[in-house]
XYZ file of C-alpha atoms in Angstrom:
621
model
C -7.777 57.926 -191.294
C -4.917 59.428 -193.247
C -1.191 59.409 -192.716
C -1.270 62.155 -190.062
C -3.927 60.323 -188.025
C -1.893 57.085 -188.040
C 1.268 59.050 -187.246
C -0.355 60.702 -184.196
C -1.583 57.333 -183.034
C 1.917 55.922 -183.368
C 3.489 58.759 -181.489
C 1.221 58.279 -178.485
C 1.144 54.477 -178.715
C 1.814 53.242 -175.196
C 3.472 50.074 -173.964
C 0.844 47.486 -172.974
C 2.957 44.325 -172.595
C 6.451 43.375 -171.487
C 8.195 41.259 -174.135
C 9.949 38.243 -172.683
C 13.684 38.516 -172.028
C 14.941 34.930 -171.989
C 18.223 34.456 -170.231
C 18.062 37.404 -167.887
C 17.318 36.252 -164.316
C 16.596 38.031 -161.043
C 19.962 37.730 -159.353
C 20.779 41.274 -158.293
C 20.284 42.601 -154.804
C 19.639 46.101 -153.467
C 23.381 46.397 -152.590
C 24.251 45.724 -156.227
C 21.893 48.371 -157.527
C 23.134 50.903 -154.945
C 26.714 50.195 -155.959
C 25.868 50.716 -159.636
C 24.142 54.022 -158.824
C 26.924 55.281 -156.575
C 29.667 54.321 -159.032
C 28.936 57.371 -161.138
C 28.705 59.682 -158.123
C 31.962 58.530 -156.573
C 34.036 57.964 -159.695
C 33.074 60.526 -162.294
C 31.588 63.033 -159.839
C 34.149 62.953 -157.059
C 37.396 62.432 -159.004
C 36.503 64.379 -162.170
C 33.547 66.763 -162.219
C 33.988 68.604 -158.905
C 37.439 69.799 -159.855
C 36.572 70.528 -163.453
C 33.504 72.594 -162.516
C 35.538 74.502 -159.974
C 38.259 75.222 -162.511
C 36.174 76.141 -165.530
C 32.645 77.058 -164.476
C 31.868 78.068 -160.888
C 35.114 78.520 -158.924
C 34.566 78.365 -155.138
C 30.783 78.513 -155.689
C 31.006 74.918 -156.898
C 29.616 74.075 -153.463
C 26.328 75.772 -154.489
C 26.431 73.886 -157.824
C 26.710 70.659 -155.913
C 23.695 71.614 -153.786
C 21.592 72.476 -156.839
C 22.487 69.326 -158.715
C 21.863 67.047 -155.731
C 18.549 68.701 -154.833
C 17.421 68.207 -158.432
C 18.480 64.552 -158.212
C 16.547 64.084 -154.902
C 13.368 65.620 -156.322
C 13.626 63.600 -159.509
C 14.312 60.419 -157.533
C 11.267 60.985 -155.322
C 9.043 61.557 -158.396
C 10.361 58.533 -160.146
C 9.798 56.485 -156.973
C 6.099 57.312 -157.166
C 6.081 56.321 -160.846
C 7.703 53.014 -159.941
C 5.061 52.359 -157.279
C 2.310 53.036 -159.843
C 4.061 50.904 -162.475
C 6.190 48.139 -160.833
C 8.092 47.177 -163.967
C 11.763 46.739 -164.862
C 13.565 48.755 -167.492
C 13.944 52.024 -165.645
C 12.653 55.353 -166.788
C 12.500 54.287 -170.424
C 9.844 51.614 -169.777
C 7.830 53.890 -167.498
C 7.801 56.744 -170.106
C 6.952 54.251 -172.842
C 3.936 52.976 -170.878
C 2.752 56.503 -169.988
C 3.658 59.136 -172.592
C 4.025 57.087 -175.703
C 6.507 55.469 -178.094
C 8.192 58.540 -179.604
C 8.881 60.293 -176.264
C 10.390 57.079 -174.946
C 12.529 56.729 -178.021
C 13.889 60.239 -177.627
C 14.608 59.731 -173.915
C 16.374 56.413 -174.696
C 18.509 57.967 -177.369
C 20.045 60.626 -175.096
C 20.350 58.156 -172.240
C 22.240 55.864 -174.512
C 24.461 58.762 -175.522
C 25.298 59.523 -171.877
C 25.869 55.850 -171.096
C 28.485 55.740 -173.846
C 30.153 59.016 -172.961
C 30.364 58.388 -169.206
C 32.608 55.285 -169.523
C 34.705 57.192 -172.060
C 35.055 60.133 -169.617
C 35.979 57.777 -166.807
C 38.538 55.963 -168.913
C 40.163 59.256 -169.993
C 40.165 60.416 -166.365
C 41.915 57.230 -165.213
C 44.571 57.674 -167.945
C 45.086 61.315 -166.878
C 45.543 60.372 -163.206
C 48.103 57.736 -164.075
C 49.809 59.951 -166.633
C 50.053 62.974 -164.335
C 51.669 60.987 -161.535
C 54.064 59.338 -164.061
C 54.956 62.721 -165.471
C 55.715 64.230 -162.099
C 57.748 61.266 -161.052
C 59.814 61.367 -164.207
C 60.355 65.134 -163.956
C 61.246 65.097 -160.234
C 63.186 61.867 -159.870
C 64.672 61.257 -163.319
C 64.646 64.878 -164.549
C 63.031 63.750 -167.793
C 60.389 66.015 -169.364
C 57.738 64.453 -171.586
C 57.196 66.044 -175.005
C 53.398 66.469 -174.397
C 52.063 67.414 -170.948
C 48.775 66.209 -169.479
C 47.230 69.663 -169.873
C 47.791 69.470 -173.583
C 46.294 65.982 -173.645
C 43.212 67.294 -171.895
C 42.628 69.960 -174.535
C 43.932 68.383 -177.708
C 42.255 65.312 -179.324
C 45.275 63.021 -178.877
C 44.722 59.236 -179.136
C 44.603 57.634 -175.735
C 45.364 53.961 -176.014
C 45.417 53.493 -172.200
C 41.750 54.605 -171.998
C 40.779 52.350 -174.895
C 42.552 49.389 -173.314
C 40.808 50.012 -170.036
C 37.411 50.110 -171.752
C 38.139 46.835 -173.587
C 39.071 45.183 -170.318
C 35.925 46.496 -168.659
C 33.799 45.199 -171.561
C 35.249 41.743 -171.134
C 34.427 41.840 -167.445
C 30.860 42.791 -168.235
C 30.663 39.883 -170.614
C 31.958 37.549 -167.915
C 28.844 37.940 -165.778
C 26.613 40.476 -164.130
C 27.086 39.318 -160.539
C 30.891 39.456 -160.816
C 30.773 42.996 -162.105
C 28.422 44.098 -159.296
C 30.724 42.629 -156.680
C 33.841 44.224 -158.156
C 31.961 47.504 -158.536
C 30.751 47.454 -154.934
C 34.351 46.858 -153.785
C 35.606 49.700 -155.956
C 32.972 52.052 -154.724
C 33.855 51.231 -151.066
C 37.587 51.842 -151.648
C 36.860 55.104 -153.503
C 34.570 56.393 -150.740
C 37.247 55.793 -148.148
C 39.862 57.633 -150.231
C 37.463 60.568 -150.852
C 36.767 60.815 -147.127
C 40.490 60.858 -146.342
C 41.107 63.485 -149.052
C 38.382 65.702 -147.697
C 39.602 65.555 -144.092
C 43.240 66.035 -145.132
C 42.424 68.947 -147.341
C 40.496 70.644 -144.537
C 43.647 70.714 -142.399
C 45.054 73.359 -144.753
C 41.806 75.182 -145.287
C 41.938 78.963 -145.638
C 38.811 81.109 -145.785
C 40.686 83.750 -147.832
C 40.392 81.430 -150.828
C 36.634 82.207 -150.847
C 37.065 86.022 -150.327
C 40.130 87.138 -152.280
C 39.551 88.234 -155.889
C 37.803 87.133 -158.032
C 35.654 86.214 -154.986
C 33.164 83.462 -154.272
C 31.172 84.068 -157.503
C 33.784 84.552 -160.248
C 31.232 83.789 -162.989
C 28.044 84.887 -161.229
C 24.858 82.838 -160.788
C 25.060 81.612 -164.387
C 28.330 79.887 -163.472
C 26.616 78.204 -160.530
C 23.714 76.960 -162.621
C 25.961 75.956 -165.453
C 28.212 74.049 -163.076
C 25.211 72.259 -161.615
C 24.097 71.300 -165.104
C 27.513 69.762 -165.763
C 27.535 68.073 -162.367
C 24.110 66.486 -163.157
C 26.007 63.882 -165.156
C 27.623 62.494 -162.076
C 24.429 62.435 -159.962
C 22.427 60.598 -162.622
C 23.459 57.204 -161.322
C 19.835 56.484 -160.397
C 19.163 55.829 -164.086
C 21.947 53.224 -164.130
C 20.328 51.396 -161.225
C 16.865 51.765 -162.674
C 17.799 50.107 -165.962
C 18.789 47.013 -163.982
C 15.916 47.051 -161.491
C 14.032 44.455 -163.487
C 16.760 41.925 -162.495
C 16.258 42.623 -158.782
C 13.119 40.735 -157.846
C 13.841 40.143 -154.176
C 13.696 43.767 -153.106
C 11.086 45.018 -155.555
C 9.325 47.106 -152.901
C 12.387 49.287 -152.183
C 14.046 49.335 -155.580
C 12.017 52.467 -156.463
C 13.801 54.414 -153.681
C 17.241 53.909 -155.149
C 17.060 57.286 -156.881
C 16.493 59.132 -153.605
C 19.343 57.193 -151.988
C 21.738 58.057 -154.789
C 20.854 61.730 -154.517
C 21.335 61.732 -150.742
C 24.666 59.905 -151.069
C 25.786 62.428 -153.727
C 25.036 65.303 -151.326
C 26.891 63.607 -148.402
C 29.940 62.811 -150.535
C 30.345 65.610 -153.009
C 29.411 68.594 -150.835
C 32.160 68.118 -148.181
C 34.634 67.341 -150.947
C 33.764 70.593 -152.848
C 34.079 72.639 -149.602
C 37.440 71.086 -148.697
C 38.880 71.421 -152.243
C 37.916 75.071 -152.631
C 39.059 76.052 -149.088
C 42.506 74.389 -149.435
C 43.381 75.579 -152.945
C 42.922 78.913 -154.572
C 42.729 77.374 -158.105
C 41.912 73.911 -159.369
C 43.120 72.137 -162.404
C 40.963 70.336 -164.948
C 43.443 67.449 -165.279
C 43.449 64.976 -162.342
C 42.056 67.731 -160.079
C 42.348 66.063 -156.681
C 46.074 65.525 -157.048
C 46.515 69.335 -157.146
C 45.409 69.527 -153.498
C 48.630 67.890 -152.342
C 51.647 69.650 -153.923
C 55.258 69.099 -152.935
C 57.418 66.007 -152.448
C 56.285 65.557 -148.822
C 52.741 64.671 -149.928
C 53.837 62.189 -152.584
C 52.198 59.321 -150.621
C 48.853 61.159 -150.479
C 49.002 61.801 -154.192
C 49.568 58.074 -154.798
C 46.595 57.275 -152.631
C 44.440 59.682 -154.590
C 45.588 58.092 -157.857
C 44.690 54.593 -156.582
C 41.316 55.715 -155.398
C 40.650 57.613 -158.603
C 41.570 54.699 -160.859
C 39.429 52.269 -158.858
C 36.462 54.588 -158.596
C 36.577 55.531 -162.276
C 36.847 51.871 -163.213
C 33.687 51.202 -161.235
C 32.053 54.045 -163.201
C 33.107 52.444 -166.438
C 31.559 49.065 -165.551
C 28.349 50.690 -164.200
C 27.893 52.701 -167.395
C 28.556 49.771 -169.648
C 26.120 47.529 -167.764
C 23.360 50.124 -167.818
C 23.976 50.857 -171.483
C 23.821 47.195 -172.443
C 20.491 46.783 -170.537
C 19.007 49.865 -172.289
C 20.071 48.535 -175.716
C 18.702 45.139 -174.849
C 15.377 46.646 -173.809
C 15.153 48.679 -176.998
C 15.813 45.513 -179.065
C 13.105 43.590 -177.209
C 10.618 46.413 -177.870
C 11.516 46.417 -181.528
C 13.027 49.951 -181.467
C 16.575 48.782 -182.112
C 18.158 45.949 -184.167
C 17.014 42.567 -182.939
C 20.597 41.357 -182.665
C 21.134 43.579 -179.620
C 18.633 41.436 -177.668
C 20.743 38.296 -177.775
C 21.623 36.918 -174.303
C 24.451 34.545 -173.530
C 23.257 31.256 -172.037
C 26.429 30.808 -169.998
C 26.930 34.268 -168.500
C 23.291 35.476 -168.792
C 24.304 38.881 -170.108
C 23.258 40.678 -173.333
C 26.634 40.139 -174.941
C 25.926 41.830 -178.282
C 24.649 44.965 -176.554
C 27.617 44.958 -174.218
C 30.070 44.679 -177.129
C 28.290 47.505 -178.886
C 28.474 49.862 -175.891
C 32.071 48.945 -175.043
C 33.283 49.373 -178.637
C 31.540 52.725 -179.056
C 32.945 53.994 -175.744
C 36.435 52.811 -176.659
C 36.385 54.560 -179.994
C 35.113 57.783 -178.451
C 37.702 57.700 -175.684
C 40.506 56.983 -178.083
C 39.574 59.817 -180.514
C 37.987 62.639 -178.489
C 39.723 64.727 -175.795
C 38.453 65.006 -172.236
C 37.595 68.701 -172.897
C 35.142 67.655 -175.574
C 33.706 64.682 -173.692
C 33.047 66.629 -170.495
C 31.047 69.232 -172.534
C 29.155 66.686 -174.650
C 27.473 64.597 -171.892
C 24.571 65.485 -169.585
C 21.431 65.797 -171.704
C 20.292 62.198 -171.083
C 19.799 62.356 -167.319
C 18.044 65.716 -167.152
C 15.807 65.026 -170.164
C 14.843 61.688 -168.590
C 14.006 63.583 -165.383
C 11.643 65.914 -167.341
C 9.971 62.937 -169.044
C 9.656 61.009 -165.738
C 7.964 63.922 -163.982
C 5.614 64.435 -166.897
C 4.783 60.716 -166.831
C 3.852 61.004 -163.089
C 1.485 63.854 -163.874
C -0.011 61.908 -166.766
C -0.558 58.909 -164.431
C -2.314 61.126 -161.945
C -4.634 62.974 -164.267
C -5.380 60.536 -167.144
C -8.605 58.472 -166.758
C -8.155 54.720 -166.553
C -11.265 53.711 -168.428
C -11.889 53.578 -172.172
C -12.016 56.890 -173.959
C -14.957 55.934 -176.192
C -17.377 53.642 -174.189
C -19.537 51.132 -175.899
C -22.844 52.409 -177.151
C -26.058 51.312 -175.381
C -27.986 48.449 -176.924
C -31.212 49.107 -178.717
C -34.255 49.378 -176.542
C -32.311 50.091 -173.377
C -31.877 53.619 -172.241
C -28.669 54.811 -170.621
C -29.056 55.010 -166.833
C -29.150 58.462 -165.392
C -26.253 59.885 -163.405
C -26.867 58.845 -159.837
C -26.067 60.886 -156.737
C -23.145 59.645 -154.686
C -24.873 60.859 -151.487
C -27.089 57.803 -151.518
C -26.161 55.375 -148.742
C -27.405 52.030 -150.034
C -28.652 50.211 -153.078
C -32.244 50.585 -151.808
C -31.941 54.365 -151.939
C -30.658 54.149 -155.399
C -33.602 52.014 -156.468
C -36.033 54.556 -154.916
C -34.342 57.387 -156.798
C -34.241 55.537 -160.116
C -36.512 52.451 -160.220
C -36.371 52.210 -163.963
C -32.592 52.182 -163.907
C -32.659 49.481 -161.223
C -34.896 47.163 -163.279
C -32.930 47.685 -166.508
C -29.385 47.920 -165.091
C -29.206 46.055 -161.838
C -25.636 44.929 -162.598
C -24.595 48.510 -163.287
C -25.937 49.687 -159.903
C -24.221 46.880 -158.061
C -20.938 47.655 -159.739
C -21.393 51.280 -158.902
C -21.994 50.509 -155.296
C -19.083 48.132 -155.006
C -16.450 50.181 -156.767
C -17.267 53.472 -155.032
C -16.630 52.869 -151.332
C -17.675 55.547 -148.933
C -15.908 56.774 -145.846
C -18.093 56.798 -142.733
C -17.098 58.622 -139.517
C -18.904 58.309 -136.216
C -18.373 60.664 -133.314
C -20.026 61.604 -129.988
C -21.509 65.110 -130.066
C -24.249 66.786 -128.027
C -25.129 63.639 -126.142
C -25.657 61.460 -129.183
C -23.762 59.550 -131.815
C -23.481 61.495 -135.112
C -22.411 59.709 -138.313
C -21.327 61.311 -141.542
C -20.672 59.882 -145.009
C -17.952 61.413 -147.088
C -18.089 61.027 -150.851
C -14.994 59.701 -152.540
C -13.014 62.185 -154.625
C -14.204 62.624 -158.170
C -12.108 60.574 -160.536
C -10.571 62.244 -163.570
C -12.536 62.304 -166.790
C -11.439 62.726 -170.357
C -12.609 66.339 -170.280
C -10.529 67.026 -167.205
C -7.613 65.168 -168.746
C -7.738 67.458 -171.826
C -7.553 70.491 -169.508
C -4.748 68.984 -167.412
C -2.794 68.079 -170.539
C -3.076 71.648 -171.806
C -1.915 73.053 -168.434
C 1.077 70.644 -168.385
C 2.117 71.596 -171.925
C 1.752 75.326 -171.008
C 3.868 74.811 -167.933
C 6.652 73.200 -169.897
C 6.491 75.877 -172.614
C 6.727 78.590 -169.961
C 9.689 76.928 -168.287
C 11.527 76.479 -171.576
C 10.724 80.068 -172.654
C 11.709 81.671 -169.374
C 14.941 79.645 -168.927
C 15.808 80.124 -172.584
C 15.436 83.891 -172.256
C 17.734 83.835 -169.159
C 20.309 81.731 -170.974
C 20.115 83.988 -174.065
C 20.455 87.121 -171.929
C 23.606 85.687 -170.378
C 25.094 84.816 -173.761
C 24.211 88.313 -175.142
C 25.035 90.165 -171.882
C 21.552 91.735 -171.552
C 20.560 91.892 -167.898
C 17.029 93.261 -168.274
C 15.856 90.374 -170.413
C 17.113 87.906 -167.814
C 14.695 89.331 -165.237
C 11.915 89.295 -167.873
C 12.544 85.605 -168.388
C 12.418 84.913 -164.681
C 9.121 86.787 -164.337
C 7.631 84.926 -167.317
C 8.698 81.578 -165.927
C 7.464 82.261 -162.425
C 4.006 83.677 -163.465
C 3.369 80.892 -165.979
C 4.390 78.171 -163.565
C 2.238 79.506 -160.736
C -0.876 79.807 -162.944
C -0.431 76.336 -164.429
C 0.343 74.786 -161.000
C -2.820 76.261 -159.420
C -4.845 75.023 -162.441
C -3.463 71.542 -162.124
C -4.123 71.494 -158.356
C -7.809 72.139 -159.055
C -8.182 69.295 -161.546
C -9.503 65.870 -160.421
C -6.800 63.226 -160.124
C -6.206 59.667 -158.987
C -5.231 59.105 -155.316
C -1.630 58.270 -154.537
C -0.593 54.576 -154.611
C -1.272 52.669 -151.356
C 2.414 51.972 -150.846
C 3.442 55.595 -151.039
C 5.126 56.956 -147.967
C 4.118 60.538 -148.716
C 0.663 61.705 -149.658
C 1.263 64.480 -152.201
C -2.021 66.292 -152.456
C -0.731 68.972 -154.864
C 1.316 68.408 -157.977
C 4.194 70.378 -156.414
C 6.912 67.726 -156.545
C 6.507 66.705 -160.187
C 6.246 70.331 -161.349
C 9.420 71.268 -159.284
C 11.193 68.273 -160.907
C 10.225 69.468 -164.399
C 11.364 72.985 -163.631
C 14.701 72.040 -162.105
C 15.578 69.579 -164.881
C 14.648 72.090 -167.627
C 16.836 74.698 -165.890
C 19.751 72.318 -165.883
C 19.064 71.094 -169.452
C 19.084 74.545 -170.975
C 22.229 75.562 -169.010
C 24.297 72.720 -170.324
C 27.245 73.666 -172.555
C 26.459 74.398 -176.164
C 28.315 71.284 -177.204
C 26.005 69.113 -175.164
C 22.871 70.837 -176.478
C 24.062 70.507 -180.054
C 24.862 66.824 -179.686
C 21.590 66.174 -177.973
C 19.562 67.955 -180.656
C 21.406 65.939 -183.363
C 20.792 62.656 -181.515
C 17.101 63.535 -181.033
C 16.693 64.383 -184.740
C 18.446 61.132 -185.787
C 16.382 59.042 -183.353
C 13.119 60.610 -184.584
C 14.053 59.992 -188.198
C 14.920 56.359 -187.504
C 11.702 55.800 -185.617
C 9.689 57.441 -188.355
C 11.275 55.207 -191.028
C 11.604 51.935 -189.130
C 10.389 51.872 -185.523
C 6.953 53.294 -186.249
C 5.954 50.070 -188.049
C 8.441 47.552 -186.703
C 8.077 48.009 -182.973
C 6.568 45.173 -180.886
C 3.506 47.258 -180.042
C 2.909 48.106 -183.694
C 3.190 44.441 -184.688
C 0.779 43.435 -181.912
C -1.732 46.070 -182.926
C -1.735 44.828 -186.487
C -2.080 41.210 -185.324
C -5.040 42.139 -183.109
C -6.813 43.691 -186.113
C -6.547 40.455 -188.117
C -7.006 37.916 -185.246
C -10.199 38.857 -183.526
C -10.161 35.736 -181.328
C -7.556 37.185 -178.991
C -8.770 39.571 -176.351
C -5.603 41.445 -175.422
C -2.053 42.105 -176.563
C -0.791 39.819 -173.794
C -2.806 36.919 -175.219
C -1.452 37.619 -178.668
C 2.137 37.833 -177.351
């Protein structure tokens, strides 16, 4: 074939082997993974995003934004849990998308995930600096009557260099280099302290709750439903900690059966922690500040001790978020290097500390530079595309696993002089019946019939009816074929296009202040989604994995995950969408120039063409 044929094959080239990762050992536990996942929820979510969303996006309706963001996280976590059961591999959502959808989709998902895993530590470092700086500024103004030349509000908006944030990131990078187990233990302790402080803040703020803060002008919805959805899109950054834990799940071999449920646990914990905090914060204060928001809940000199407690909890929780983001980012860079999609030097692992030290230095340096140069206003509006785009890709990978056939697409041709056996009825009860129906097929293809009988088990039920025993044989469900997979793939693509078009029309109507087009977009999205969902439900598919706790007969959960994540993705700030599009374009260009021919799968495919003695890529590896 020509260039376009080879390019299409490279785009859909799926991961078939796991390259070895010497030096990384299975030392993490489920508690470590849960702490890494909760670090983003507690630190960045509780101490930063809830107050920022209430101040700049949703107002008191931030409680609905928290509900929408956490429900999306729960649905995505449940879908990715099924994907983990079907594919028990390490590497998180990147590896699962690579093995299901192809190389280019996995590269695009990894690029925005890496962007978020660099921006989240930078946001946490700037937040820690703002908490410390705000308390220092108030203490100097109240006790020493000294006013600083530049207030914290100006630092939040203006891109002023923040050396405290850069120093905190450098210290966190050194801790990550010291060892994975040490970081997990320190992070778990920080998450515990932060949860206790957040609980105390919520209960204390509820003591001064006033329902008039929800009813007085501008009311509960100061920015309408668009503000609620936009706030949920921004909050999705904080509830995406499941991706952090998933990227390190390959190092947790002892609890491999429950690692896939970490995403659901992180979503549930986010709901239990952030929802009461949002309710308490909006009921106790009529307006929130974007700079160190939780300290605004306790004004006055009498509550100085409570403000100090909030600062301690905020710094500890945000520090845990920094280490969790750096660890997850280093593992993602290491995985990309092992797969040949990033420079090979990022895959180097220290023999003493058993950590990918080059990848950790890269992530820490990039985060420190970003935190020192960019303001918090820019950083908070630039992150978020990685988690929701990974949710869309993960749900699409689950649908692909359900509807794609497992056999070869082009079976081997029949040998000369031997006719292809006819299609046999599955209502036959034994091999003898099959031989009576097709004696020629039995004599020529006895092995084929035996394999057919063994691999297609039948379900037999026996019940007592009308004074006699009655037995019935139920045929197994029809497996998917390549024809049905073509139809299912078209329906999935149409579903995604409908979602993007409908949500895009709603977002455009909001930006242009056109109300009628918003309802047209909603109608388009709903009608298209219903039609495609019914069509997918009628297509043959593989049964759920045996270890699944929930038998999902219809593709409702993956389709709902795709819809919610697309809604959040297209309601992100324009800064985040612009940065994400730029990163996707750059990642696609780098893959087209380098990764398309230099990836591990591409090298193995070329080697298999020249070494016919090997039977599989695993043997060649």
